[in-house]
PDB file of C-alpha atoms and ligand atoms in Angstrom:
ATOM      1  CA  MET A  94       3.732 -24.362  -8.047  1.00 63.00           C
ATOM      2  CA  GLU A  95       1.565 -23.434  -5.028  1.00 66.00           C
ATOM      3  CA  THR A  96       3.035 -22.628  -1.600  1.00 67.00           C
ATOM      4  CA  GLY A  97       1.097 -23.021   1.658  1.00 81.00           C
ATOM      5  CA  TYR A  98       0.532 -19.838   3.658  1.00 94.00           C
ATOM      6  CA  ALA A  99      -2.091 -18.957   6.246  1.00 96.00           C
ATOM      7  CA  LEU A 100      -3.009 -15.380   5.295  1.00 97.00           C
ATOM      8  CA  ILE A 101      -2.193 -15.294   1.575  1.00 98.00           C
ATOM      9  CA  GLU A 102      -2.241 -17.668  -1.384  1.00 97.00           C
ATOM     10  CA  SER A 103       0.772 -17.829  -3.656  1.00 97.00           C
ATOM     11  CA  LYS A 104       1.386 -19.635  -6.917  1.00 96.00           C
ATOM     12  CA  ILE A 105       3.718 -19.463  -9.889  1.00 96.00           C
ATOM     13  CA  ALA A 106       2.741 -20.617 -13.380  1.00 95.00           C
ATOM     14  CA  ASP A 107       4.177 -19.786 -16.792  1.00 93.00           C
ATOM     15  CA  LYS A 108       6.749 -17.438 -15.219  1.00 93.00           C
ATOM     16  CA  ILE A 109       3.965 -15.309 -13.678  1.00 97.00           C
ATOM     17  CA  GLY A 110       3.569 -15.079  -9.901  1.00 98.00           C
ATOM     18  CA  ASP A 111       0.163 -14.738  -8.305  1.00 97.00           C
ATOM     19  CA  ILE A 112      -0.313 -13.533  -4.695  1.00 98.00           C
ATOM     20  CA  THR A 113      -3.806 -13.337  -3.166  1.00 98.00           C
ATOM     21  CA  LEU A 114      -4.448 -11.575   0.157  1.00 98.00           C
ATOM     22  CA  ASN A 115      -6.618 -14.038   2.057  1.00 97.00           C
ATOM     23  CA  ASN A 116      -7.552 -12.862   5.571  1.00 97.00           C
ATOM     24  CA  PRO A 117     -11.194 -11.816   5.012  1.00 95.00           C
ATOM     25  CA  SER A 118     -12.189 -11.796   8.689  1.00 95.00           C
ATOM     26  CA  LYS A 119      -9.786  -8.896   9.220  1.00 96.00           C
ATOM     27  CA  HIS A 120     -10.355  -7.358   5.787  1.00 98.00           C
ATOM     28  CA  ASN A 121      -6.795  -8.262   4.808  1.00 98.00           C
ATOM     29  CA  ALA A 122      -5.428  -5.803   7.388  1.00 98.00           C
ATOM     30  CA  LEU A 123      -1.668  -5.484   6.791  1.00 98.00           C
ATOM     31  CA  SER A 124      -0.560  -7.192   9.994  1.00 97.00           C
ATOM     32  CA  THR A 125       3.081  -8.164  10.520  1.00 97.00           C
ATOM     33  CA  ALA A 126       2.092 -11.801   9.991  1.00 97.00           C
ATOM     34  CA  LEU A 127       0.408 -11.116   6.653  1.00 98.00           C
ATOM     35  CA  ILE A 128       3.256  -8.880   5.472  1.00 98.00           C
ATOM     36  CA  ASP A 129       5.843 -11.509   6.469  1.00 97.00           C
ATOM     37  CA  GLU A 130       4.029 -14.047   4.277  1.00 98.00           C
ATOM     38  CA  LEU A 131       3.782 -11.514   1.438  1.00 98.00           C
ATOM     39  CA  CYS A 132       7.542 -10.884   1.631  1.00 97.00           C
ATOM     40  CA  ALA A 133       8.275 -14.619   1.741  1.00 97.00           C
ATOM     41  CA  ALA A 134       6.153 -15.185  -1.367  1.00 98.00           C
ATOM     42  CA  LEU A 135       7.978 -12.381  -3.189  1.00 98.00           C
ATOM     43  CA  GLU A 136      11.333 -13.946  -2.177  1.00 97.00           C
ATOM     44  CA  GLU A 137      10.212 -17.242  -3.728  1.00 97.00           C
ATOM     45  CA  MET A 138       9.179 -15.439  -6.901  1.00 97.00           C
ATOM     46  CA  LEU A 139      12.508 -13.636  -7.015  1.00 96.00           C
ATOM     47  CA  LEU A 140      14.312 -16.997  -6.883  1.00 95.00           C
ATOM     48  CA  ALA A 141      11.970 -18.396  -9.525  1.00 95.00           C
ATOM     49  CA  GLN A 142      12.816 -15.399 -11.723  1.00 92.00           C
ATOM     50  CA  VAL A 143       9.175 -14.686 -12.553  1.00 95.00           C
ATOM     51  CA  ARG A 144       8.569 -12.118 -15.301  1.00 94.00           C
ATOM     52  CA  ALA A 145       5.587 -10.459 -13.573  1.00 97.00           C
ATOM     53  CA  VAL A 146       3.681 -10.663 -10.268  1.00 98.00           C
ATOM     54  CA  VAL A 147      -0.055 -10.127  -9.816  1.00 98.00           C
ATOM     55  CA  LEU A 148      -1.118  -8.935  -6.326  1.00 98.00           C
ATOM     56  CA  ARG A 149      -4.855  -9.364  -5.644  1.00 98.00           C
ATOM     57  CA  ALA A 150      -7.429 -10.119  -2.954  1.00 98.00           C
ATOM     58  CA  GLN A 151     -10.011 -12.894  -2.909  1.00 96.00           C
ATOM     59  CA  GLU A 152     -12.468 -12.634  -5.797  1.00 95.00           C
ATOM     60  CA  GLY A 153     -15.558 -10.550  -5.005  1.00 95.00           C
ATOM     61  CA  VAL A 154     -14.251  -8.902  -1.811  1.00 96.00           C
ATOM     62  CA  LYS A 155     -15.902  -5.749  -0.436  1.00 97.00           C
ATOM     63  CA  VAL A 156     -12.540  -4.642   1.046  1.00 98.00           C
ATOM     64  CA  PHE A 157      -9.246  -5.204  -0.814  1.00 98.00           C
ATOM     65  CA  SER A 158      -7.323  -4.306   2.360  1.00 98.00           C
ATOM     66  CA  ALA A 159      -8.158  -2.261   5.450  1.00 98.00           C
ATOM     67  CA  GLY A 160      -4.576  -0.967   5.660  1.00 97.00           C
ATOM     68  CA  HIS A 161      -2.201  -1.226   8.633  1.00 96.00           C
ATOM     69  CA  ASP A 162      -3.394  -3.479  11.421  1.00 96.00           C
ATOM     70  CA  VAL A 163      -4.370  -0.743  13.875  1.00 95.00           C
ATOM     71  CA  ARG A 164      -3.982  -3.236  16.723  1.00 95.00           C
ATOM     72  CA  GLU A 165      -0.247  -3.252  15.991  1.00 95.00           C
ATOM     73  CA  LEU A 166       0.211   0.524  16.025  1.00 93.00           C
ATOM     74  CA  PRO A 167       2.172   1.522  19.161  1.00 90.00           C
ATOM     75  CA  THR A 168       0.593   3.994  21.640  1.00 87.00           C
ATOM     76  CA  ASN A 169       3.560   4.039  24.020  1.00 88.00           C
ATOM     77  CA  GLY A 170       5.458   6.980  22.500  1.00 87.00           C
ATOM     78  CA  ARG A 171       7.315   4.927  19.857  1.00 90.00           C
ATOM     79  CA  ASP A 172       7.299   6.091  16.260  1.00 92.00           C
ATOM     80  CA  PRO A 173       4.419   4.093  14.674  1.00 92.00           C
ATOM     81  CA  LEU A 174       5.794   4.239  11.133  1.00 92.00           C
ATOM     82  CA  THR A 175       9.515   3.530  11.092  1.00 91.00           C
ATOM     83  CA  TYR A 176      11.831   2.296   8.355  1.00 92.00           C
ATOM     84  CA  ASP A 177      11.284  -1.321   9.464  1.00 91.00           C
ATOM     85  CA  ASP A 178       7.483  -1.009   9.725  1.00 92.00           C
ATOM     86  CA  PRO A 179       6.054  -4.109   7.957  1.00 93.00           C
ATOM     87  CA  VAL A 180       4.225  -2.060   5.290  1.00 95.00           C
ATOM     88  CA  ARG A 181       7.395  -0.055   4.571  1.00 94.00           C
ATOM     89  CA  ARG A 182       9.342  -3.299   4.198  1.00 96.00           C
ATOM     90  CA  VAL A 183       6.986  -4.797   1.631  1.00 97.00           C
ATOM     91  CA  ILE A 184       6.665  -1.504  -0.276  1.00 96.00           C
ATOM     92  CA  ARG A 185      10.443  -1.341  -0.639  1.00 95.00           C
ATOM     93  CA  MET A 186      10.469  -4.990  -1.704  1.00 97.00           C
ATOM     94  CA  ILE A 187       7.901  -4.288  -4.441  1.00 97.00           C
ATOM     95  CA  GLU A 188       9.782  -1.175  -5.591  1.00 95.00           C
ATOM     96  CA  LEU A 189      13.052  -3.142  -5.799  1.00 96.00           C
ATOM     97  CA  PHE A 190      11.517  -6.303  -7.278  1.00 97.00           C
ATOM     98  CA  PRO A 191      13.150  -6.741 -10.721  1.00 94.00           C
ATOM     99  CA  ALA A 192       9.897  -7.662 -12.500  1.00 96.00           C
ATOM    100  CA  PRO A 193       6.717  -5.560 -12.699  1.00 97.00           C
ATOM    101  CA  VAL A 194       4.136  -6.052  -9.925  1.00 98.00           C
ATOM    102  CA  ILE A 195       0.556  -5.569 -11.125  1.00 98.00           C
ATOM    103  CA  ALA A 196      -2.072  -4.716  -8.495  1.00 98.00           C
ATOM    104  CA  MET A 197      -5.464  -6.184  -9.401  1.00 98.00           C
ATOM    105  CA  VAL A 198      -7.810  -4.300  -7.088  1.00 98.00           C
ATOM    106  CA  GLU A 199     -11.374  -5.171  -6.110  1.00 98.00           C
ATOM    107  CA  GLY A 200     -13.326  -3.323  -3.414  1.00 98.00           C
ATOM    108  CA  SER A 201     -12.160  -0.566  -1.105  1.00 98.00           C
ATOM    109  CA  VAL A 202      -8.527   0.170  -0.262  1.00 98.00           C
ATOM    110  CA  TRP A 203      -7.635   1.894   3.035  1.00 98.00           C
ATOM    111  CA  GLY A 204      -4.681   3.660   4.592  1.00 96.00           C
ATOM    112  CA  GLY A 205      -1.296   2.078   4.077  1.00 96.00           C
ATOM    113  CA  ALA A 206      -2.870  -0.380   1.620  1.00 97.00           C
ATOM    114  CA  CYS A 207      -3.318   2.563  -0.777  1.00 97.00           C
ATOM    115  CA  GLU A 208       0.415   3.159  -0.675  1.00 95.00           C
ATOM    116  CA  LEU A 209       1.026  -0.579  -1.065  1.00 97.00           C
ATOM    117  CA  VAL A 210      -1.163  -0.649  -4.204  1.00 97.00           C
ATOM    118  CA  MET A 211       0.412   2.559  -5.534  1.00 95.00           C
ATOM    119  CA  SER A 212       3.900   1.092  -5.032  1.00 95.00           C
ATOM    120  CA  CYS A 213       2.955  -1.508  -7.640  1.00 97.00           C
ATOM    121  CA  ASP A 214       3.977  -0.809 -11.217  1.00 97.00           C
ATOM    122  CA  ILE A 215       0.559  -1.120 -12.853  1.00 97.00           C
ATOM    123  CA  ILE A 216      -2.874  -0.896 -11.185  1.00 98.00           C
ATOM    124  CA  VAL A 217      -5.936  -2.556 -12.708  1.00 98.00           C
ATOM    125  CA  ALA A 218      -9.086  -1.989 -10.650  1.00 98.00           C
ATOM    126  CA  GLY A 219     -12.743  -2.844 -10.556  1.00 98.00           C
ATOM    127  CA  ASP A 220     -14.835   0.159 -11.596  1.00 96.00           C
ATOM    128  CA  ASP A 221     -16.472   0.226  -8.128  1.00 96.00           C
ATOM    129  CA  SER A 222     -13.161   0.457  -6.256  1.00 98.00           C
ATOM    130  CA  THR A 223     -12.393   3.284  -3.846  1.00 98.00           C
ATOM    131  CA  PHE A 224      -9.162   4.468  -2.213  1.00 98.00           C
ATOM    132  CA  ALA A 225      -9.009   6.214   1.189  1.00 98.00           C
ATOM    133  CA  VAL A 226      -5.712   7.546   2.570  1.00 96.00           C
ATOM    134  CA  THR A 227      -6.473   7.875   6.280  1.00 96.00           C
ATOM    135  CA  PRO A 228      -3.580   9.169   8.464  1.00 96.00           C
ATOM    136  CA  ALA A 229      -5.394  12.462   9.101  1.00 96.00           C
ATOM    137  CA  LYS A 230      -8.469  10.572  10.321  1.00 95.00           C
ATOM    138  CA  LEU A 231      -6.364   8.409  12.611  1.00 94.00           C
ATOM    139  CA  GLY A 232      -4.056  11.142  13.933  1.00 93.00           C
ATOM    140  CA  MET A 233      -1.191   9.243  12.318  1.00 93.00           C
ATOM    141  CA  PRO A 234       2.132  11.023  11.491  1.00 93.00           C
ATOM    142  CA  TYR A 235       2.641   9.495   8.051  1.00 93.00           C
ATOM    143  CA  ASN A 236       6.318   9.156   7.106  1.00 91.00           C
ATOM    144  CA  ILE A 237       7.932  11.335   4.446  1.00 90.00           C
ATOM    145  CA  SER A 238       8.903   8.503   2.062  1.00 88.00           C
ATOM    146  CA  GLY A 239       5.271   7.390   2.087  1.00 91.00           C
ATOM    147  CA  VAL A 240       4.085  10.932   1.329  1.00 92.00           C
ATOM    148  CA  GLN A 241       6.669  11.092  -1.474  1.00 89.00           C
ATOM    149  CA  ASN A 242       5.202   7.870  -2.940  1.00 89.00           C
ATOM    150  CA  PHE A 243       1.708   9.357  -2.915  1.00 88.00           C
ATOM    151  CA  LEU A 244       3.011  12.589  -4.479  1.00 89.00           C
ATOM    152  CA  ASN A 245       4.944  10.700  -7.169  1.00 86.00           C
ATOM    153  CA  ALA A 246       1.875   8.591  -7.965  1.00 85.00           C
ATOM    154  CA  GLY A 247      -0.848  11.164  -7.856  1.00 84.00           C
ATOM    155  CA  GLY A 248       0.411  14.716  -8.182  1.00 85.00           C
ATOM    156  CA  MET A 249      -0.003  17.495  -5.602  1.00 91.00           C
ATOM    157  CA  PRO A 250      -3.732  18.464  -5.858  1.00 91.00           C
ATOM    158  CA  LEU A 251      -5.216  14.964  -5.594  1.00 93.00           C
ATOM    159  CA  CYS A 252      -2.514  13.949  -3.090  1.00 94.00           C
ATOM    160  CA  LYS A 253      -3.532  16.861  -0.823  1.00 96.00           C
ATOM    161  CA  GLU A 254      -7.261  16.140  -1.213  1.00 96.00           C
ATOM    162  CA  MET A 255      -6.808  12.447  -0.390  1.00 96.00           C
ATOM    163  CA  LEU A 256      -4.496  13.129   2.571  1.00 96.00           C
ATOM    164  CA  PHE A 257      -6.421  16.091   4.030  1.00 97.00           C
ATOM    165  CA  THR A 258      -9.963  14.665   3.666  1.00 97.00           C
ATOM    166  CA  ALA A 259      -9.087  10.989   4.438  1.00 97.00           C
ATOM    167  CA  GLN A 260     -12.261  10.132   2.525  1.00 97.00           C
ATOM    168  CA  PRO A 261     -12.700   7.299  -0.050  1.00 98.00           C
ATOM    169  CA  ILE A 262     -11.938   8.565  -3.569  1.00 96.00           C
ATOM    170  CA  SER A 263     -13.512   6.771  -6.553  1.00 97.00           C
ATOM    171  CA  VAL A 264     -11.278   4.888  -8.960  1.00 97.00           C
ATOM    172  CA  ARG A 265     -12.594   7.222 -11.694  1.00 96.00           C
ATOM    173  CA  ARG A 266     -10.668  10.109 -10.089  1.00 95.00           C
ATOM    174  CA  LEU A 267      -7.523   7.988  -9.973  1.00 95.00           C
ATOM    175  CA  ILE A 268      -7.942   7.018 -13.620  1.00 95.00           C
ATOM    176  CA  GLN A 269      -8.198  10.727 -14.540  1.00 93.00           C
ATOM    177  CA  GLN A 270      -4.939  11.329 -12.657  1.00 91.00           C
ATOM    178  CA  GLY A 271      -3.219   8.376 -14.325  1.00 91.00           C
ATOM    179  CA  ILE A 272      -2.647   6.585 -11.008  1.00 94.00           C
ATOM    180  CA  VAL A 273      -4.826   3.629 -12.001  1.00 96.00           C
ATOM    181  CA  SER A 274      -4.238   2.310 -15.527  1.00 96.00           C
ATOM    182  CA  HIS A 275      -7.557   0.497 -16.083  1.00 97.00           C
ATOM    183  CA  ALA A 276     -10.966   0.474 -14.334  1.00 97.00           C
ATOM    184  CA  VAL A 277     -13.221  -2.292 -15.637  1.00 97.00           C
ATOM    185  CA  PRO A 278     -16.203  -4.325 -14.440  1.00 97.00           C
ATOM    186  CA  ARG A 279     -15.026  -6.899 -11.909  1.00 96.00           C
ATOM    187  CA  ASN A 280     -15.765  -9.799 -14.280  1.00 96.00           C
ATOM    188  CA  GLN A 281     -13.196  -8.417 -16.737  1.00 97.00           C
ATOM    189  CA  LEU A 282     -10.404  -7.863 -14.218  1.00 97.00           C
ATOM    190  CA  GLU A 283      -8.874 -11.327 -14.463  1.00 97.00           C
ATOM    191  CA  SER A 284      -8.639 -11.473 -18.272  1.00 97.00           C
ATOM    192  CA  LEU A 285      -7.299  -7.921 -18.589  1.00 98.00           C
ATOM    193  CA  THR A 286      -4.698  -8.386 -15.845  1.00 98.00           C
ATOM    194  CA  ARG A 287      -3.630 -11.736 -17.297  1.00 97.00           C
ATOM    195  CA  SER A 288      -3.173 -10.283 -20.763  1.00 97.00           C
ATOM    196  CA  ILE A 289      -0.987  -7.460 -19.403  1.00 97.00           C
ATOM    197  CA  ALA A 290       1.120  -9.905 -17.377  1.00 97.00           C
ATOM    198  CA  GLU A 291       1.509 -12.262 -20.338  1.00 95.00           C
ATOM    199  CA  GLN A 292       2.556  -9.416 -22.629  1.00 95.00           C
ATOM    200  CA  ILE A 293       5.195  -8.310 -20.101  1.00 94.00           C
ATOM    201  CA  ALA A 294       6.389 -11.904 -19.692  1.00 92.00           C
ATOM    202  CA  LYS A 295       7.118 -12.073 -23.443  1.00 89.00           C
ATOM    203  CA  ASN A 296       9.454  -9.056 -23.307  1.00 90.00           C
ATOM    204  CA  SER A 297      13.069  -8.860 -22.202  1.00 89.00           C
ATOM    205  CA  PRO A 298      13.254  -9.316 -18.409  1.00 88.00           C
ATOM    206  CA  LEU A 299      16.687  -7.676 -18.331  1.00 90.00           C
ATOM    207  CA  VAL A 300      15.472  -4.541 -20.092  1.00 88.00           C
ATOM    208  CA  ILE A 301      12.306  -4.356 -18.002  1.00 90.00           C
ATOM    209  CA  SER A 302      14.317  -4.749 -14.800  1.00 90.00           C
ATOM    210  CA  LEU A 303      16.667  -1.953 -15.912  1.00 89.00           C
ATOM    211  CA  LEU A 304      13.772   0.335 -16.930  1.00 90.00           C
ATOM    212  CA  LYS A 305      11.963  -0.291 -13.619  1.00 93.00           C
ATOM    213  CA  GLU A 306      15.100   0.599 -11.597  1.00 89.00           C
ATOM    214  CA  GLU A 307      15.831   3.681 -13.739  1.00 87.00           C
ATOM    215  CA  LEU A 308      12.278   4.913 -13.198  1.00 89.00           C
ATOM    216  CA  ARG A 309      12.514   4.214  -9.442  1.00 88.00           C
ATOM    217  CA  LEU A 310      15.774   6.140  -9.111  1.00 84.00           C
ATOM    218  CA  LEU A 311      14.484   9.084 -11.152  1.00 84.00           C
ATOM    219  CA  SER A 312      11.219   9.310  -9.186  1.00 84.00           C
ATOM    220  CA  ALA A 313      13.120   9.101  -5.887  1.00 81.00           C
ATOM    221  CA  ALA A 314      15.714  11.706  -6.934  1.00 76.00           C
ATOM    222  CA  HIS A 315      14.884  14.405  -4.374  1.00 76.00           C
ATOM    223  CA  ASN A 316      17.796  16.113  -2.599  1.00 80.00           C
ATOM    224  CA  LEU A 317      16.856  16.455   1.055  1.00 80.00           C
ATOM    225  CA  ARG A 318      19.494  17.915   3.398  1.00 82.00           C
ATOM    226  CA  PRO A 319      19.996  15.738   6.518  1.00 85.00           C
ATOM    227  CA  GLU A 320      18.947  18.684   8.712  1.00 85.00           C
ATOM    228  CA  THR A 321      15.687  18.959   6.738  1.00 86.00           C
ATOM    229  CA  PHE A 322      15.002  15.281   7.285  1.00 85.00           C
ATOM    230  CA  GLU A 323      15.708  15.666  11.003  1.00 87.00           C
ATOM    231  CA  ARG A 324      13.297  18.612  11.161  1.00 85.00           C
ATOM    232  CA  VAL A 325      10.589  16.456   9.583  1.00 87.00           C
ATOM    233  CA  GLN A 326      11.307  13.706  12.097  1.00 89.00           C
ATOM    234  CA  ALA A 327      10.938  16.241  14.930  1.00 89.00           C
ATOM    235  CA  MET A 328       7.598  17.358  13.440  1.00 89.00           C
ATOM    236  CA  ARG A 329       6.483  13.711  13.215  1.00 89.00           C
ATOM    237  CA  ARG A 330       7.533  13.074  16.825  1.00 90.00           C
ATOM    238  CA  MET A 331       5.380  16.003  17.970  1.00 90.00           C
ATOM    239  CA  VAL A 332       2.438  14.242  16.282  1.00 90.00           C
ATOM    240  CA  TYR A 333       2.987  10.719  17.588  1.00 91.00           C
ATOM    241  CA  ASP A 334       3.613  12.145  21.082  1.00 91.00           C
ATOM    242  CA  SER A 335       0.334  14.101  20.842  1.00 90.00           C
ATOM    243  CA  GLU A 336      -2.992  13.498  22.568  1.00 91.00           C
ATOM    244  CA  ASP A 337      -4.567  13.577  19.083  1.00 89.00           C
ATOM    245  CA  TYR A 338      -2.627  10.444  18.094  1.00 92.00           C
ATOM    246  CA  GLN A 339      -3.925   8.624  21.185  1.00 94.00           C
ATOM    247  CA  GLU A 340      -7.437   9.944  20.445  1.00 91.00           C
ATOM    248  CA  GLY A 341      -7.288   8.714  16.830  1.00 92.00           C
ATOM    249  CA  ILE A 342      -6.410   5.169  17.895  1.00 93.00           C
ATOM    250  CA  ARG A 343      -8.936   5.202  20.774  1.00 94.00           C
ATOM    251  CA  ALA A 344     -11.730   6.429  18.467  1.00 93.00           C
ATOM    252  CA  PHE A 345     -10.960   3.642  15.987  1.00 93.00           C
ATOM    253  CA  PHE A 346     -11.439   0.912  18.552  1.00 94.00           C
ATOM    254  CA  GLU A 347     -14.465   2.654  20.088  1.00 95.00           C
ATOM    255  CA  LYS A 348     -15.926   2.802  16.562  1.00 95.00           C
ATOM    256  CA  ARG A 349     -16.628   6.528  16.845  1.00 94.00           C
ATOM    257  CA  ALA A 350     -15.468   9.666  15.055  1.00 90.00           C
ATOM    258  CA  PRO A 351     -12.272  11.086  16.603  1.00 90.00           C
ATOM    259  CA  LYS A 352     -12.373  14.497  18.339  1.00 90.00           C
ATOM    260  CA  PHE A 353      -9.011  16.073  17.549  1.00 87.00           C
ATOM    261  CA  GLN A 354      -7.868  19.027  19.712  1.00 85.00           C
ATOM    262  CA  GLY A 355      -4.781  19.937  17.714  1.00 82.00           C
ATOM    263  CA  LYS A 356      -2.500  18.972  20.592  1.00 86.00           C
TER     264      LYS A 356
HETATM  265  O1  YXS B 298     -14.511  -5.593  15.801  1.00 61.34           O
HETATM  266  P1  YXS B 298     -13.835  -6.833  15.232  1.00 61.34           P
HETATM  267  O2  YXS B 298     -12.883  -7.492  16.180  1.00 61.34           O
HETATM  268  O3  YXS B 298     -14.757  -7.767  14.502  1.00 61.34           O
HETATM  269  O4  YXS B 298     -12.832  -6.304  14.070  1.00 61.34           O
HETATM  270  C1  YXS B 298     -13.397  -5.508  13.040  1.00 61.34           C
HETATM  271  C2  YXS B 298     -12.434  -4.366  12.810  1.00 61.34           C
HETATM  272  O5  YXS B 298     -11.869  -3.835  14.007  1.00 61.34           O
HETATM  273  C3  YXS B 298     -11.348  -5.096  12.030  1.00 61.34           C
HETATM  274  N1  YXS B 298     -10.568  -4.152  11.242  1.00 61.34           N
HETATM  275  C4  YXS B 298      -9.286  -3.869  11.493  1.00 61.34           C
HETATM  276  N2  YXS B 298      -8.449  -4.342  12.438  1.00 61.34           N
HETATM  277  C5  YXS B 298      -7.199  -3.818  12.431  1.00 61.34           C
HETATM  278  N3  YXS B 298      -6.773  -2.889  11.553  1.00 61.34           N
HETATM  279  C6  YXS B 298      -7.592  -2.417  10.582  1.00 61.34           C
HETATM  280  N4  YXS B 298      -7.131  -1.535   9.691  1.00 61.34           N
HETATM  281  C7  YXS B 298      -8.922  -2.897  10.546  1.00 61.34           C
HETATM  282  N5  YXS B 298     -10.010  -2.636   9.767  1.00 61.34           N
HETATM  283  C8  YXS B 298     -10.994  -3.420  10.212  1.00 61.34           C
HETATM  284  O6  YXS B 298     -12.019  -5.996  11.160  1.00 61.34           O
HETATM  285  C9  YXS B 298     -13.277  -6.363  11.765  1.00 61.34           C
HETATM  286  C10 YXS B 298     -14.399  -6.069  10.797  1.00 61.34           C
HETATM  287  O7  YXS B 298     -14.360  -4.646  10.594  1.00 61.34           O
HETATM  288  P2  YXS B 298     -15.747  -3.827  10.482  1.00 61.34           P
HETATM  289  O8  YXS B 298     -16.728  -4.380  11.439  1.00 61.34           O
HETATM  290  O9  YXS B 298     -15.384  -2.393  10.615  1.00 61.34           O
HETATM  291  O10 YXS B 298     -16.159  -4.187   8.978  1.00 61.34           O
HETATM  292  P3  YXS B 298     -17.057  -3.280   8.015  1.00 61.34           P
HETATM  293  O11 YXS B 298     -17.322  -4.179   6.860  1.00 61.34           O
HETATM  294  O12 YXS B 298     -18.163  -2.670   8.790  1.00 61.34           O
HETATM  295  O13 YXS B 298     -16.118  -2.088   7.536  1.00 61.34           O
HETATM  296  C11 YXS B 298     -14.977  -2.381   6.759  1.00 61.34           C
HETATM  297  C12 YXS B 298     -14.043  -1.136   6.778  1.00 61.34           C
HETATM  298  C13 YXS B 298     -12.710  -1.498   6.116  1.00 61.34           C
HETATM  299  C14 YXS B 298     -14.749   0.031   6.065  1.00 61.34           C
HETATM  300  C15 YXS B 298     -13.814  -0.767   8.258  1.00 61.34           C
HETATM  301  O14 YXS B 298     -13.319  -1.911   8.939  1.00 61.34           O
HETATM  302  C16 YXS B 298     -12.799   0.323   8.393  1.00 61.34           C
HETATM  303  O15 YXS B 298     -13.085   1.497   8.168  1.00 61.34           O
HETATM  304  N6  YXS B 298     -11.543  -0.103   8.760  1.00 61.34           N
HETATM  305  C17 YXS B 298     -10.477   0.857   8.975  1.00 61.34           C
HETATM  306  C18 YXS B 298      -9.936   1.354   7.629  1.00 61.34           C
HETATM  307  C19 YXS B 298      -8.799   2.320   7.936  1.00 61.34           C
HETATM  308  O16 YXS B 298      -9.035   3.446   8.381  1.00 61.34           O
HETATM  309  N7  YXS B 298      -7.545   1.831   7.754  1.00 61.34           N
HETATM  310  C20 YXS B 298      -6.367   2.637   8.059  1.00 61.34           C
HETATM  311  C21 YXS B 298      -5.543   1.851   9.118  1.00 61.34           C
HETATM  312  S1  YXS B 298      -4.170   2.816   9.646  1.00 61.34           S
HETATM  313  C22 YXS B 298      -3.155   2.847   8.273  1.00 61.34           C
HETATM  314  O17 YXS B 298      -3.308   2.093   7.329  1.00 61.34           O
HETATM  315  C23 YXS B 298      -2.009   3.790   8.262  1.00 61.34           C
HETATM  316  C24 YXS B 298      -1.234   3.788   9.545  1.00 61.34           C
HETATM  317  S2  YXS B 298      -2.582   5.413   7.876  1.00 61.34           S
HETATM  318  O18 YXS B 298      -3.831   5.607   8.641  1.00 61.34           O
HETATM  319  O19 YXS B 298      -1.559   6.319   8.313  1.00 61.34           O
HETATM  320  O20 YXS B 298      -2.807   5.421   6.482  1.00 61.34           O
END
């Protein structure tokens, strides 16, 4: 069964869902429109009770996804990354989806798209893939649940290096850290991903759904006093109210390196 979307492709066959990001002119930037289609496709797959979902980009892409659509990031003093931010919505949907979501990655992954990929249950990547977590380059006050996802996925040292340098990290580093399960030549990605999805689809969906939720709850089990959370929000507000945040966005559109002043 194929469903017509403008920015993604979606199909279900043999109880396995397949979603392809398909907005190459904008490098699959995670715009609200693309995320809305992604969420709609996942809703359909939920109703169809698929046993696994594969999330991919068009075959042979240079860029898997360029991350948040920077054109949608507010510069009027509003928090740019709130609970209802499109990327946050789809990440929660993937985390709560009862069946495993397998990210099949080709090309480079940027910004919020790294968190999107890491929110998937299994990552299979081309051996030339890179991952760049870019809030520090953009002056962006990343939100604490997103930082927790990176920390849960990658561990403190690599998490700090990726966040502080904002530079592309090779998939080899992420394999060493156990973030990415397999890195293979691009021409092997399809067969490997398919075999993993088919193996999962043969197992008990009820048990897998229970295991996935148990693992989600355990990884999210961090006691954070409300006052602590409010202090973090105040720290984030200082950032998104800063001149550096405006400079980061301006530099992006002017295609130049940002000059941050620390204020
Ligand atoms: O100039 P035109 O109109 O043709 O548009 C260009 C780019 O502006 C556009 N584009 C984007 N538009 C909105 N949001 C984006 N994230 C984005 N990325 C690219 O796509 C058109 C072609 O891009 P161009 O000319 O740069 O292509 P390229 O092949 O030379 O380079 C591809 C990339 C992906 C290396 C380059 O586009 C790039 O570095 N993009 C930004 C990657 C990035 O820093 N993403 C983080 C976005 S912010 C985010 O995700 C979070 C909020 S955070 O930063 O906190 O993690």
